[in-house]
Every structure is written in structure tokens, then in C-alpha cells.
Amino acid sequence: MPDEQFWSIGELAERAGATVKTVRFYSDRGLLPESARSGGGHRRYGPQALERLRLIRCLRALDLPLAQVQRVVEDAGGADRVLEDAVASRLRELGREVKAMRWREAALRLVGECPPAERADRLRLLGAVSTPPSTAPLARFWRGWLPPRMPARATAAFLEVAVPEPPDEPSPDQVLAFARLHAMTTAPCPAGRRPQPDVHRVGGADGASLLYAGLVEAFDLAGPHLRRARDPYPGEALDAYVAAYASAYGSRDTRTFRRLLATRLAAEPRLDRYWELTAVVRTPPSGVPEPTPGTADDWLRRALQRDNAAAA
């Protein structure tokens, strides 16, 4: 290569519209190939270094980390694949960052707009929640509530409907509801409280699997009725609900069983506050709350009571 095609570090910086400090930084990290050295030992660069420098600056303008930039420029054979992976990774990171920023914005509005007497309590609630918020504490709560040794698939299916995901663009009310859910599920259980209601423990691990799989199905069937605000009534959803308990207990769906089930359900503890807060977290921008397992269970219990009353 003729001498006039070699550039000093200052000339390369000028051609690229960068600073000498920037060129030296990338050169020291081995990202810019040197074409030669001057008699005094100074670096000399050619057109390849100029192209590389322009590529590096474009990648850095996209906020790609230096380590990923280095993999892109050094992997000549798989540069496209490496670049795609790097861009996808950065997009995921940005998604998390944007979600965290929106959560913080809603949290700040929550604190700024509340009465002064409530601020200390809200700050305490918000300070206990990670940003962006994690659903792990809620999942741990339910794993303690669910029967032990329940099959993993049944557990995962129930957690999917029971644990609300924080919305990507939360309102202050949704931030507060999620923070209260976090506080509720991380608080120590009162002394003497059993982790599961008796009605869920009768059938053992196999019965629990049948029960929760059946309950998820019954909740799905009740969902459309809840969305249409229909009054509880006997039908397919109630039949699936009763069948879930009957299967777990090794019984049959009879009139006697329905009466006994209603009695047992009425005596069991409820998690009404959890489901009320979950409904707030899951309320879409339209303002119409999505059904939750709690609202579905309440609808089905009332349908069972109505069915028993009609048969009496």
C-alpha cells in the first residue's frame, strides 16, 4: 500500500469525525487494525481501519455494549448473526429499562398525588418492591398455599392464572395494588394458620392435581359470564367446578355431594383481598376488570348455592 494511504491517528480521527481520544481508546482495545508503524513507532492506519471505526461508532450509537461491538467486528464469518443476537439482546434490555421507568413514573405520581398523611405508608410499600417489579414473591406465596407434592404441570397452570403480571404501562392505582399484593404475600403467616384449606387437602397429591386442573377449566368457562356481568346460574361452568372437587375426592357429582360441597366451601378461609387487588392489577386501559380465579370462584359458589336452593 502506498505511503499516502497510511494515516496518523489524528488524520484517521479527522476522516471519521471522531476525536483522537476515541480512536486511541478503540485502538488500545484491539478493535482498530494498524496497517504499519512510522519510523518513530507511531501508529499508521489504512482504509480498513476507517471502515471499522465507522462501524464501531454506528454500533455504539445504538447503545450496544463494547463487548458485543467487539464480537461483531471481530467475527468476520458470522458478523450478521452476531449482530442480530446483539441487537435482540439490547432490545430485551431496553424493554426492561422502559418498563422500569414507567413503573417509577407511576410510583412517583402515586406518592405525589396522595394526601400527605398517607405518603409514609405508600413509600414503605413501594420501597419493598423491586423495579421493575418481580412476581417471584407472589409465586412463592402460592407454592406454600398449594398442596405439597402437587405435580409441577398443575402448579404451573394454576400460577399462570393466580399470579398477575405487572402491566407494562401501569397506573398509580395498579402500582399501589401490586405493592399491596407484595406486602400481603411476603408478610409472615399468623400463628396457627394452615397453609392450605382443608377442602384442598383431602385427595392428597393426585387429588390436588385433579382438583386444580379442573378448577382452572371451570374458571375459564365462567370467564365469559363474568365479562358479560351475567348473574350466577347452573350450567357447564358449575358442572366443571363440581366435577373438579368430585374427582379429587373420588366421589360422584350427586345432589348430596353438591350440598356437602357448598357447606364445606362456606367454612373455608377466603383470599378475597388478594383477588380484589389482582383485579386492579389486571384491569386493562378500557377499565373493565378481567376475571380472576377469585371472582370466578365467587361466581361459581353462588351458582352452586342457587342450584342447591332450586333443588331443595
mmCIF file of C-alpha atoms in Angstrom:
data_model
loop_
_atom_site.group_PDB
_atom_site.id
_atom_site.type_symbol
_atom_site.label_atom_id
_atom_site.label_comp_id
_atom_site.label_asym_id
_atom_site.label_seq_id
_atom_site.Cartn_x
_atom_site.Cartn_y
_atom_site.Cartn_z
ATOM 1 C CA MET A 1 0.000 0.000 0.000
ATOM 2 C CA PRO A 2 1.458 3.415 -0.954
ATOM 3 C CA ASP A 3 2.598 5.652 1.888
ATOM 4 C CA GLU A 4 -0.039 8.301 1.123
ATOM 5 C CA GLN A 5 -2.786 5.777 2.078
ATOM 6 C CA PHE A 6 -1.499 5.482 5.627
ATOM 7 C CA TRP A 7 -2.919 7.903 8.168
ATOM 8 C CA SER A 8 -1.794 9.008 11.560
ATOM 9 C CA ILE A 9 -4.144 8.657 14.496
ATOM 10 C CA GLY A 10 -5.060 12.340 14.135
ATOM 11 C CA GLU A 11 -5.743 12.003 10.407
ATOM 12 C CA LEU A 12 -7.901 8.911 10.967
ATOM 13 C CA ALA A 13 -9.861 10.745 13.647
ATOM 14 C CA GLU A 14 -10.430 13.696 11.328
ATOM 15 C CA ARG A 15 -11.625 11.488 8.455
ATOM 16 C CA ALA A 16 -14.038 9.655 10.767
ATOM 17 C CA GLY A 17 -15.312 12.790 12.515
ATOM 18 C CA ALA A 18 -14.099 11.425 15.852
ATOM 19 C CA THR A 19 -11.651 12.595 18.483
ATOM 20 C CA VAL A 20 -8.105 11.347 18.836
ATOM 21 C CA LYS A 21 -9.026 10.115 22.307
ATOM 22 C CA THR A 22 -11.812 7.945 20.817
ATOM 23 C CA VAL A 23 -9.540 6.444 18.177
ATOM 24 C CA ARG A 24 -6.844 5.696 20.756
ATOM 25 C CA PHE A 25 -9.445 4.090 23.061
ATOM 26 C CA TYR A 26 -10.630 1.622 20.405
ATOM 27 C CA SER A 27 -7.114 1.048 19.120
ATOM 28 C CA ASP A 28 -5.827 0.192 22.601
ATOM 29 C CA ARG A 29 -8.552 -2.451 22.883
ATOM 30 C CA GLY A 30 -7.560 -4.070 19.611
ATOM 31 C CA LEU A 31 -10.671 -3.007 17.707
ATOM 32 C CA LEU A 32 -8.823 -0.948 15.082
ATOM 33 C CA PRO A 33 -6.250 -2.717 12.895
ATOM 34 C CA GLU A 34 -2.921 -0.977 12.448
ATOM 35 C CA SER A 35 -1.516 -1.075 8.942
ATOM 36 C CA ALA A 36 2.010 -0.008 9.875
ATOM 37 C CA ARG A 37 4.216 1.961 12.277
ATOM 38 C CA SER A 38 6.156 5.113 11.484
ATOM 39 C CA GLY A 39 9.918 5.318 11.924
ATOM 40 C CA GLY A 40 9.256 6.852 15.332
ATOM 41 C CA GLY A 41 6.916 3.988 16.311
ATOM 42 C CA HIS A 42 3.673 5.889 15.805
ATOM 43 C CA ARG A 43 0.595 4.033 14.617
ATOM 44 C CA ARG A 44 -0.460 4.252 10.997
ATOM 45 C CA TYR A 45 -3.923 3.260 9.772
ATOM 46 C CA GLY A 46 -5.395 2.442 6.392
ATOM 47 C CA PRO A 47 -8.921 2.418 4.823
ATOM 48 C CA GLN A 48 -9.819 -0.804 6.656
ATOM 49 C CA ALA A 49 -9.408 0.963 9.999
ATOM 50 C CA LEU A 50 -11.592 3.847 8.792
ATOM 51 C CA GLU A 51 -14.389 1.439 7.800
ATOM 52 C CA ARG A 52 -14.037 -0.400 11.107
ATOM 53 C CA LEU A 53 -14.152 2.840 13.084
ATOM 54 C CA ARG A 54 -17.293 3.999 11.308
ATOM 55 C CA LEU A 55 -18.964 0.633 12.018
ATOM 56 C CA ILE A 56 -17.955 0.776 15.689
ATOM 57 C CA ARG A 57 -19.377 4.274 16.091
ATOM 58 C CA CYS A 58 -22.670 3.213 14.452
ATOM 59 C CA LEU A 59 -22.968 0.234 16.785
ATOM 60 C CA ARG A 60 -22.148 2.336 19.817
ATOM 61 C CA ALA A 61 -24.749 4.901 18.700
ATOM 62 C CA LEU A 62 -27.273 2.054 19.021
ATOM 63 C CA ASP A 63 -26.092 1.697 22.645
ATOM 64 C CA LEU A 64 -24.636 -1.771 22.120
ATOM 65 C CA PRO A 65 -22.140 -2.675 24.868
ATOM 66 C CA LEU A 66 -18.473 -2.625 23.893
ATOM 67 C CA ALA A 67 -18.123 -6.394 24.391
ATOM 68 C CA GLN A 68 -20.904 -7.043 21.862
ATOM 69 C CA VAL A 69 -19.410 -4.500 19.456
ATOM 70 C CA GLN A 70 -16.101 -6.332 19.659
ATOM 71 C CA ARG A 71 -17.738 -9.656 18.809
ATOM 72 C CA VAL A 72 -19.473 -8.119 15.798
ATOM 73 C CA VAL A 73 -16.358 -6.528 14.292
ATOM 74 C CA GLU A 74 -14.059 -9.492 15.007
ATOM 75 C CA ASP A 75 -16.325 -12.317 13.768
ATOM 76 C CA ALA A 76 -15.982 -11.792 10.034
ATOM 77 C CA GLY A 77 -17.711 -15.049 9.083
ATOM 78 C CA GLY A 78 -20.728 -14.710 11.352
ATOM 79 C CA ALA A 79 -20.962 -10.945 11.746
ATOM 80 C CA ASP A 80 -24.612 -10.835 10.666
ATOM 81 C CA ARG A 81 -25.658 -13.496 13.182
ATOM 82 C CA VAL A 82 -23.640 -11.908 15.967
ATOM 83 C CA LEU A 83 -25.150 -8.509 15.174
ATOM 84 C CA GLU A 84 -28.693 -9.931 15.180
ATOM 85 C CA ASP A 85 -28.082 -11.574 18.562
ATOM 86 C CA ALA A 86 -26.582 -8.364 19.957
ATOM 87 C CA VAL A 87 -29.488 -6.239 18.747
ATOM 88 C CA ALA A 88 -32.055 -8.712 20.117
ATOM 89 C CA SER A 89 -30.284 -8.771 23.475
ATOM 90 C CA ARG A 90 -30.184 -4.987 23.672
ATOM 91 C CA LEU A 91 -33.862 -4.735 22.729
ATOM 92 C CA ARG A 92 -34.726 -7.027 25.630
ATOM 93 C CA GLU A 93 -32.641 -4.904 27.985
ATOM 94 C CA LEU A 94 -34.285 -1.715 26.740
ATOM 95 C CA GLY A 95 -37.705 -3.288 27.223
ATOM 96 C CA ARG A 96 -36.874 -3.956 30.868
ATOM 97 C CA GLU A 97 -35.491 -0.448 31.278
ATOM 98 C CA VAL A 98 -38.594 1.137 29.736
ATOM 99 C CA LYS A 99 -40.854 -0.972 31.955
ATOM 100 C CA ALA A 100 -38.846 0.096 35.000
ATOM 101 C CA MET A 101 -39.095 3.764 34.006
ATOM 102 C CA ARG A 102 -42.857 3.541 33.547
ATOM 103 C CA TRP A 103 -43.181 1.836 36.922
ATOM 104 C CA ARG A 104 -41.118 4.587 38.572
ATOM 105 C CA GLU A 105 -43.164 7.282 36.850
ATOM 106 C CA ALA A 106 -46.453 5.784 38.109
ATOM 107 C CA ALA A 107 -44.952 5.288 41.582
ATOM 108 C CA LEU A 108 -43.852 8.941 41.730
ATOM 109 C CA ARG A 109 -47.323 10.058 40.674
ATOM 110 C CA LEU A 110 -48.808 7.800 43.348
ATOM 111 C CA VAL A 111 -46.708 9.436 46.061
ATOM 112 C CA GLY A 112 -47.055 12.958 44.699
ATOM 113 C CA GLU A 113 -50.845 12.828 44.364
ATOM 114 C CA CYS A 114 -51.729 11.127 47.660
ATOM 115 C CA PRO A 115 -52.649 13.014 50.862
ATOM 116 C CA PRO A 116 -49.572 13.846 52.974
ATOM 117 C CA ALA A 117 -50.793 11.626 55.815
ATOM 118 C CA GLU A 118 -50.629 8.560 53.521
ATOM 119 C CA ARG A 119 -47.205 9.170 51.998
ATOM 120 C CA ALA A 120 -45.130 7.392 54.614
ATOM 121 C CA ASP A 121 -47.202 4.218 54.266
ATOM 122 C CA ARG A 122 -47.061 4.302 50.475
ATOM 123 C CA LEU A 123 -43.323 4.913 50.456
ATOM 124 C CA ARG A 124 -42.894 1.907 52.740
ATOM 125 C CA LEU A 125 -44.964 -0.283 50.423
ATOM 126 C CA LEU A 126 -43.158 0.916 47.291
ATOM 127 C CA GLY A 127 -39.716 0.613 48.871
ATOM 128 C CA ALA A 128 -40.197 -3.113 49.399
ATOM 129 C CA VAL A 129 -40.896 -3.791 45.708
ATOM 130 C CA SER A 130 -38.119 -4.210 43.148
ATOM 131 C CA THR A 131 -38.058 -2.118 39.966
ATOM 132 C CA PRO A 132 -39.275 -3.412 37.627
ATOM 133 C CA PRO A 133 -41.445 -5.449 39.991
ATOM 134 C CA SER A 134 -40.978 -9.206 40.307
ATOM 135 C CA THR A 135 -43.775 -11.741 40.638
ATOM 136 C CA ALA A 136 -41.495 -14.208 42.449
ATOM 137 C CA PRO A 137 -42.807 -13.362 45.969
ATOM 138 C CA LEU A 138 -46.387 -13.938 44.805
ATOM 139 C CA ALA A 139 -45.446 -17.257 43.224
ATOM 140 C CA ARG A 140 -43.693 -18.357 46.430
ATOM 141 C CA PHE A 141 -46.816 -17.494 48.403
ATOM 142 C CA TRP A 142 -48.963 -19.724 46.210
ATOM 143 C CA ARG A 143 -46.456 -22.565 46.273
ATOM 144 C CA GLY A 144 -46.853 -22.519 50.041
ATOM 145 C CA TRP A 145 -50.634 -22.366 49.767
ATOM 146 C CA LEU A 146 -50.982 -25.155 47.211
ATOM 147 C CA PRO A 147 -50.943 -28.768 48.419
ATOM 148 C CA PRO A 148 -47.436 -30.237 48.816
ATOM 149 C CA ARG A 149 -46.063 -32.568 46.156
ATOM 150 C CA MET A 150 -48.569 -31.354 43.614
ATOM 151 C CA PRO A 151 -47.316 -32.121 40.065
ATOM 152 C CA ALA A 152 -45.270 -29.333 38.506
ATOM 153 C CA ARG A 153 -47.565 -29.005 35.485
ATOM 154 C CA ALA A 154 -50.641 -28.491 37.656
ATOM 155 C CA THR A 155 -48.778 -25.994 39.819
ATOM 156 C CA ALA A 156 -47.581 -24.024 36.780
ATOM 157 C CA ALA A 157 -51.082 -23.941 35.292
ATOM 158 C CA PHE A 158 -52.552 -22.521 38.482
ATOM 159 C CA LEU A 159 -49.755 -19.989 38.993
ATOM 160 C CA GLU A 160 -50.362 -18.691 35.479
ATOM 161 C CA VAL A 161 -53.909 -17.656 36.374
ATOM 162 C CA ALA A 162 -53.281 -16.742 40.032
ATOM 163 C CA VAL A 163 -50.195 -14.521 39.760
ATOM 164 C CA PRO A 164 -50.839 -11.203 37.975
ATOM 165 C CA GLU A 165 -48.117 -9.781 35.761
ATOM 166 C CA PRO A 166 -47.436 -6.080 36.379
ATOM 167 C CA PRO A 167 -48.729 -4.093 33.383
ATOM 168 C CA ASP A 168 -46.177 -2.541 31.044
ATOM 169 C CA GLU A 169 -47.776 0.893 31.459
ATOM 170 C CA PRO A 170 -49.202 0.873 34.988
ATOM 171 C CA SER A 171 -51.463 3.484 36.506
ATOM 172 C CA PRO A 172 -50.724 4.714 40.038
ATOM 173 C CA ASP A 173 -53.629 2.578 41.304
ATOM 174 C CA GLN A 174 -52.098 -0.520 39.716
ATOM 175 C CA VAL A 175 -48.710 0.244 41.255
ATOM 176 C CA LEU A 176 -50.344 0.560 44.671
ATOM 177 C CA ALA A 177 -52.356 -2.646 44.209
ATOM 178 C CA PHE A 178 -49.268 -4.630 43.199
ATOM 179 C CA ALA A 179 -47.270 -3.203 46.125
ATOM 180 C CA ARG A 180 -50.049 -4.266 48.484
ATOM 181 C CA LEU A 181 -50.072 -7.740 46.948
ATOM 182 C CA HIS A 182 -46.327 -7.916 47.540
ATOM 183 C CA ALA A 183 -46.784 -6.861 51.174
ATOM 184 C CA MET A 184 -49.595 -9.375 51.678
ATOM 185 C CA THR A 185 -47.706 -12.319 50.218
ATOM 186 C CA THR A 186 -44.423 -11.605 52.000
ATOM 187 C CA ALA A 187 -45.915 -10.994 55.452
ATOM 188 C CA PRO A 188 -45.451 -13.819 57.995
ATOM 189 C CA CYS A 189 -48.452 -16.117 58.365
ATOM 190 C CA PRO A 190 -50.336 -15.601 61.625
ATOM 191 C CA ALA A 191 -49.572 -18.270 64.200
ATOM 192 C CA GLY A 192 -51.671 -21.358 63.794
ATOM 193 C CA ARG A 193 -52.812 -20.651 60.227
ATOM 194 C CA ARG A 194 -52.548 -23.679 57.963
ATOM 195 C CA PRO A 195 -51.038 -23.101 54.541
ATOM 196 C CA GLN A 196 -53.858 -24.859 52.682
ATOM 197 C CA PRO A 197 -57.587 -25.042 53.343
ATOM 198 C CA ASP A 198 -58.849 -28.492 54.351
ATOM 199 C CA VAL A 199 -61.021 -28.720 51.260
ATOM 200 C CA HIS A 200 -57.830 -28.824 49.143
ATOM 201 C CA ARG A 201 -56.027 -31.445 51.235
ATOM 202 C CA VAL A 202 -58.425 -34.370 51.212
ATOM 203 C CA GLY A 203 -57.338 -36.021 47.977
ATOM 204 C CA GLY A 204 -53.551 -35.942 48.509
ATOM 205 C CA ALA A 205 -51.110 -35.036 45.732
ATOM 206 C CA ASP A 206 -53.027 -36.885 42.985
ATOM 207 C CA GLY A 207 -56.314 -35.420 44.106
ATOM 208 C CA ALA A 208 -54.796 -31.944 44.229
ATOM 209 C CA SER A 209 -53.630 -32.283 40.642
ATOM 210 C CA LEU A 210 -57.127 -33.268 39.506
ATOM 211 C CA LEU A 211 -58.687 -30.512 41.605
ATOM 212 C CA TYR A 212 -56.587 -27.627 40.353
ATOM 213 C CA ALA A 213 -56.661 -28.752 36.732
ATOM 214 C CA GLY A 214 -60.441 -28.919 36.970
ATOM 215 C CA LEU A 215 -60.698 -25.562 38.737
ATOM 216 C CA VAL A 216 -58.662 -23.831 36.029
ATOM 217 C CA GLU A 217 -61.051 -25.282 33.426
ATOM 218 C CA ALA A 218 -64.103 -24.178 35.421
ATOM 219 C CA PHE A 219 -62.687 -20.662 35.867
ATOM 220 C CA ASP A 220 -62.105 -20.417 32.112
ATOM 221 C CA LEU A 221 -65.720 -21.436 31.461
ATOM 222 C CA ALA A 222 -67.021 -18.895 33.980
ATOM 223 C CA GLY A 223 -64.907 -16.086 32.492
ATOM 224 C CA PRO A 224 -67.234 -15.138 29.613
ATOM 225 C CA HIS A 225 -70.194 -14.906 32.019
ATOM 226 C CA LEU A 226 -68.213 -12.608 34.299
ATOM 227 C CA ARG A 227 -67.206 -10.396 31.374
ATOM 228 C CA ARG A 228 -70.877 -10.062 30.398
ATOM 229 C CA ALA A 229 -71.827 -9.426 34.048
ATOM 230 C CA ARG A 230 -74.287 -12.321 33.992
ATOM 231 C CA ASP A 231 -75.789 -13.457 37.280
ATOM 232 C CA PRO A 232 -74.504 -16.829 38.561
ATOM 233 C CA TYR A 233 -76.518 -19.789 37.280
ATOM 234 C CA PRO A 234 -76.105 -23.572 36.967
ATOM 235 C CA GLY A 235 -74.564 -24.729 33.722
ATOM 236 C CA GLU A 236 -71.393 -26.053 32.107
ATOM 237 C CA ALA A 237 -69.064 -23.955 34.267
ATOM 238 C CA LEU A 238 -70.692 -25.114 37.509
ATOM 239 C CA ASP A 239 -70.665 -28.729 36.327
ATOM 240 C CA ALA A 240 -66.900 -28.485 35.683
ATOM 241 C CA TYR A 241 -66.409 -26.841 39.092
ATOM 242 C CA VAL A 242 -68.258 -29.578 40.974
ATOM 243 C CA ALA A 243 -66.595 -32.296 38.868
ATOM 244 C CA ALA A 244 -63.156 -30.966 39.876
ATOM 245 C CA TYR A 245 -63.936 -31.468 43.570
ATOM 246 C CA ALA A 246 -65.707 -34.774 42.984
ATOM 247 C CA SER A 247 -62.709 -36.165 41.092
ATOM 248 C CA ALA A 248 -60.313 -35.014 43.802
ATOM 249 C CA TYR A 249 -62.384 -36.751 46.489
ATOM 250 C CA GLY A 250 -63.017 -39.900 44.470
ATOM 251 C CA SER A 251 -66.735 -39.151 44.553
ATOM 252 C CA ARG A 252 -69.537 -38.581 42.060
ATOM 253 C CA ASP A 253 -71.426 -35.420 41.207
ATOM 254 C CA THR A 254 -74.680 -36.077 43.030
ATOM 255 C CA ARG A 255 -77.203 -33.801 44.661
ATOM 256 C CA THR A 256 -75.946 -34.891 48.085
ATOM 257 C CA PHE A 257 -72.355 -34.132 47.084
ATOM 258 C CA ARG A 258 -73.314 -30.657 45.892
ATOM 259 C CA ARG A 259 -74.946 -29.850 49.209
ATOM 260 C CA LEU A 260 -71.946 -31.143 51.166
ATOM 261 C CA LEU A 261 -69.534 -29.243 48.920
ATOM 262 C CA ALA A 262 -71.392 -25.966 49.438
ATOM 263 C CA THR A 263 -71.245 -26.462 53.198
ATOM 264 C CA ARG A 264 -67.522 -27.217 53.185
ATOM 265 C CA LEU A 265 -66.692 -24.313 50.890
ATOM 266 C CA ALA A 266 -68.603 -21.883 53.102
ATOM 267 C CA ALA A 267 -66.453 -22.897 56.085
ATOM 268 C CA GLU A 268 -63.101 -22.434 54.357
ATOM 269 C CA PRO A 269 -60.945 -19.274 54.560
ATOM 270 C CA ARG A 270 -61.061 -16.872 51.646
ATOM 271 C CA LEU A 271 -58.431 -14.707 49.996
ATOM 272 C CA ASP A 272 -60.869 -12.034 48.875
ATOM 273 C CA ARG A 273 -58.427 -9.155 49.384
ATOM 274 C CA TYR A 274 -55.818 -10.866 47.196
ATOM 275 C CA TRP A 275 -58.289 -11.226 44.333
ATOM 276 C CA GLU A 276 -59.569 -7.672 44.710
ATOM 277 C CA LEU A 277 -56.031 -6.355 44.307
ATOM 278 C CA THR A 278 -55.327 -8.780 41.461
ATOM 279 C CA ALA A 279 -58.368 -7.455 39.607
ATOM 280 C CA VAL A 280 -56.950 -3.910 39.865
ATOM 281 C CA VAL A 281 -53.534 -5.000 38.566
ATOM 282 C CA ARG A 282 -55.163 -6.798 35.632
ATOM 283 C CA THR A 283 -57.581 -4.026 34.700
ATOM 284 C CA PRO A 284 -56.790 -3.025 31.087
ATOM 285 C CA PRO A 285 -56.882 0.577 29.805
ATOM 286 C CA SER A 286 -60.537 0.011 28.859
ATOM 287 C CA GLY A 287 -61.322 -0.021 32.570
ATOM 288 C CA VAL A 288 -63.224 -3.343 32.501
ATOM 289 C CA PRO A 289 -61.565 -5.734 35.005
ATOM 290 C CA GLU A 290 -60.544 -9.143 33.735
ATOM 291 C CA PRO A 291 -61.915 -12.175 35.637
ATOM 292 C CA THR A 292 -59.621 -13.636 38.281
ATOM 293 C CA PRO A 293 -59.702 -17.053 39.928
ATOM 294 C CA GLY A 294 -61.189 -15.303 42.942
ATOM 295 C CA THR A 295 -64.060 -13.640 41.084
ATOM 296 C CA ALA A 296 -64.666 -16.843 39.115
ATOM 297 C CA ASP A 297 -64.699 -18.926 42.300
ATOM 298 C CA ASP A 298 -67.128 -16.497 43.923
ATOM 299 C CA TRP A 299 -69.417 -16.637 40.868
ATOM 300 C CA LEU A 300 -69.335 -20.449 40.873
ATOM 301 C CA ARG A 301 -70.008 -20.703 44.609
ATOM 302 C CA ARG A 302 -73.072 -18.533 44.210
ATOM 303 C CA ALA A 303 -74.156 -20.617 41.233
ATOM 304 C CA LEU A 304 -73.814 -23.718 43.425
ATOM 305 C CA GLN A 305 -75.916 -22.109 46.164
ATOM 306 C CA ARG A 306 -78.581 -21.172 43.625
ATOM 307 C CA ASP A 307 -78.581 -24.686 42.190
ATOM 308 C CA ASN A 308 -78.956 -26.268 45.648
ATOM 309 C CA ALA A 309 -81.725 -23.858 46.566
ATOM 310 C CA ALA A 310 -83.649 -24.653 43.366
ATOM 311 C CA ALA A 311 -83.371 -28.399 44.074
ATOM 312 C CA ALA A 312 -84.431 -28.152 47.716
#
